Amino acid sequence: MLTKEATTQATDGKIPKLIGESVTRVDAREKVTGAAIFTDDMQFGPGLLFARILRSPHPHALIKRIDVSKAKALPGVKAVATGELTPGYIGLYLHDRHIFCRDRVRYVGDPVAGVAAIDEETAQRAVDLIEVEYEVLPPVLDPEYGASQEAPLLHPDLGKYTVANFIFPVAGTNISNHFKIRKGDVEGAWAKCAAIVERKYRVPHVQHVPIEPHVAVAKWDEADNITLWASSQSPFAQRNLIAKALDISQSKIEVISPYLGGGFGSKAGVSMEALAVVIASAVKGRPVKLRLTREEEFYTTFVRQGLVAHFKMGCDKDGRLLAMENKYYWDAGAYTEYGVNMARAGGYSSTGPYDVPNVKADSLCIYTNHPVGGPMRGFGMPELHSGLEQCIDDLARQIGMDAVEFRKLNCVREGDIIVTGMKMHPIGLSECIDKAAQAIGWGKKAAPRAPSKRRGKGLAIMWKAPAMPPNAGSSARISLNEDGTVTVAVSGQELGQGTFTVMAQMAAAALGVPYDWVRVAGPVDTKYSPYEWQTVASRLTWSMGNAVVGAARDARKQIVDMVAEAWREDPNDLDIVDGNVVSYKTEESKSLKDIAIYGLPKPNDEGWRGGPVLGRGSFMPTYVTGLDPETGQGPRAVVHYTTGCQAVEVEVDMDTGKVEIIRAVSAYDVGRAINPDMVKAQMEGGLVQGISTALFEALQLKDGVLQNPSFVDYRIATSSDAPHDIEAIIVEVPQDDGPWGARGVGEHPMVPTIPAIANAIYDAIGVRFESPPFTSEKVYLGMVEAGIVK
């Protein structure tokens, strides 16, 4: 439960503004205050066991034999689990992996066996005693090669896997999803183009690197009831996927998830949590804890997928885009339960936020023997926009047109028929472009701070839709306490983005109570909490917000109807303002503190009316339609798009190649900013994370083996790398189905950062690079190759 103490203004149906605030967490099971530290024994008892995992050393191999006898004989070992316990498949959109490998391994780190012991050291010694005989197979280490007929098949049974009806695997290949766009006459349009650009770009794998590593504790009792404590963005999805994989009822699994120590998508779906559950099945009645090391965190959980992208685009002499032909090869790794949907998102967003009449796009999800690709902030859009927005700059330059004017001419607007045939809803993208360009001083050259440096400006625009099934739902409950305070129950996760604060604001505004009367319950517990699909896709403000507003209005109606009956008034004449039921007709007023639980007495001691108030709300979009598998066309591909623009100014050191971000501006259309300060914080945080992937981050894979699985060799941006001057600009064009018109903006600020920086580097030194990160070494060598420096 989240308790917030704040000074508020009267709600009267408006979003309360927070003037000052402090936050204390109150758990449903125990109150945690100060710096109290609870040991494992205190929470789970002295019977807690610890698990370690034996992982594949090969990127691709058959398992010929496993001998666990020595491990089982080691004192302190309580159980050893292998693929014999996991015959079923698990996965979100595509069921393509066993919890423990059975017949083959497909990446370095694939789980082969697990050990439960009295401590981690004993468990690791037992892991080292397990003997596995492998038959090494040739790996697939490049997605373009993986899509070819020459590549070895990594999943021979692909055609037999269970798959969502909007995913299109190609049996007999390594293509687990092929999303196609066919719009207009692309071939006929090329002859009409005055300028054409063709480019190839690569984007490497990166890691989410949350401060808190993955950790889970599982207990499987004698009655086959399972409790899973997990650091998770997806408690209900975990319950569902694990239940299906183990062929048990969802009612037998309880997932409990407290606050997360960072997620960014890495803790969505199921990665390591099912391993703990399976190991616990072998030691019934005893909880088993599995905590990944930092090294494991780098390559055994989800990574951001790699991408090889081919772009071809053309415009007429006036700069109007006429055609695009783009092909995306997504390096989705060994299993693609999430990757298939990323390829789908890449398809329906393949043109970027541009109005293009003729489009051919192929977005292919490819199995490789790399770590498993999964959701990361932006869900494929940072990778897709990375090359596309550089091509847009090059095309504008080729036609002799300013990059800002080119984008304003071609960007999507309300009423446009976009790439999938969907009619675009109202958006403020052109306003975002104007505001970002003005704020960065577009068209004005500033002198570098030293003779050895060159300065440049760059800009990029973006769009992103919530990448989710058409029927992803949210629900919420609102109850009132004796003193009139309000408890909101939801299952969207708080992972630092401020969703609990926003839900409390919405509940307060819709119900009519002060903000500081509202508490948000926690931790999320699938046994007691209302359903939520997942905390992904920047959808909670919109989707869960609608559910919370519905629950608040339901509770409000119950209260108003009860009081109207007691006062013999029309409910339409009553309102709830600042925690009081008021009559606009008689000016009578009654505090909720007196009536929320016990109701109101009838005259002459003839009984009572009312009773405990419990509001319920749910939301699910019902209007997203299917798309033609051959053309990608349909009435409504997605619920909505959030759009925006980012502009940066950089300096490049000609002696070292170091790129420094001097200034940065972000402008996003968020529909309605429920909490403007938090919206701006998301813009700033996304920018810095985008800078990190643009300048520093890449998983260095050699023959399928990760070479830099630690912070010693994997560099991420710190506060010293952030620009001193960051400006966040909010544009508000309301979303028709959002609460107060709101849309999500959590992921979007990271999407255009790479191309904005790349365009600024080009403006400074006139050099393009095929792939980020734009490290000092890469930039310096690029300048040497271009003859700029010697």
PDB file of C-alpha atoms in Angstrom, residues 18 24 56 60 76 83 156 161 317 543 649 767:
ATOM      1  CA  LEU A  18       0.615  17.915  -5.957  1.00  0.00           C
ATOM      2  CA  THR A  24       6.078   5.933   2.662  1.00  0.00           C
ATOM      3  CA  SER A  56      24.868 -24.188 -21.703  1.00  0.00           C
ATOM      4  CA  HIS A  60      23.904 -24.469 -30.344  1.00  0.00           C
ATOM      5  CA  GLY A  76      23.489 -30.104   1.528  1.00  0.00           C
ATOM      6  CA  GLY A  83      14.191 -30.937 -18.551  1.00  0.00           C
ATOM      7  CA  PRO A 156      12.529 -27.710 -36.565  1.00  0.00           C
ATOM      8  CA  TYR A 161       4.178 -24.401 -31.951  1.00  0.00           C
ATOM      9  CA  LYS A 317      11.163  17.647 -56.367  1.00  0.00           C
ATOM     10  CA  SER A 543      -5.658   1.570 -19.732  1.00  0.00           C
ATOM     11  CA  GLU A 649      23.374  19.909 -29.957  1.00  0.00           C
ATOM     12  CA  VAL A 767      30.424  11.394 -41.292  1.00  0.00           C
TER      13      VAL A 767
END
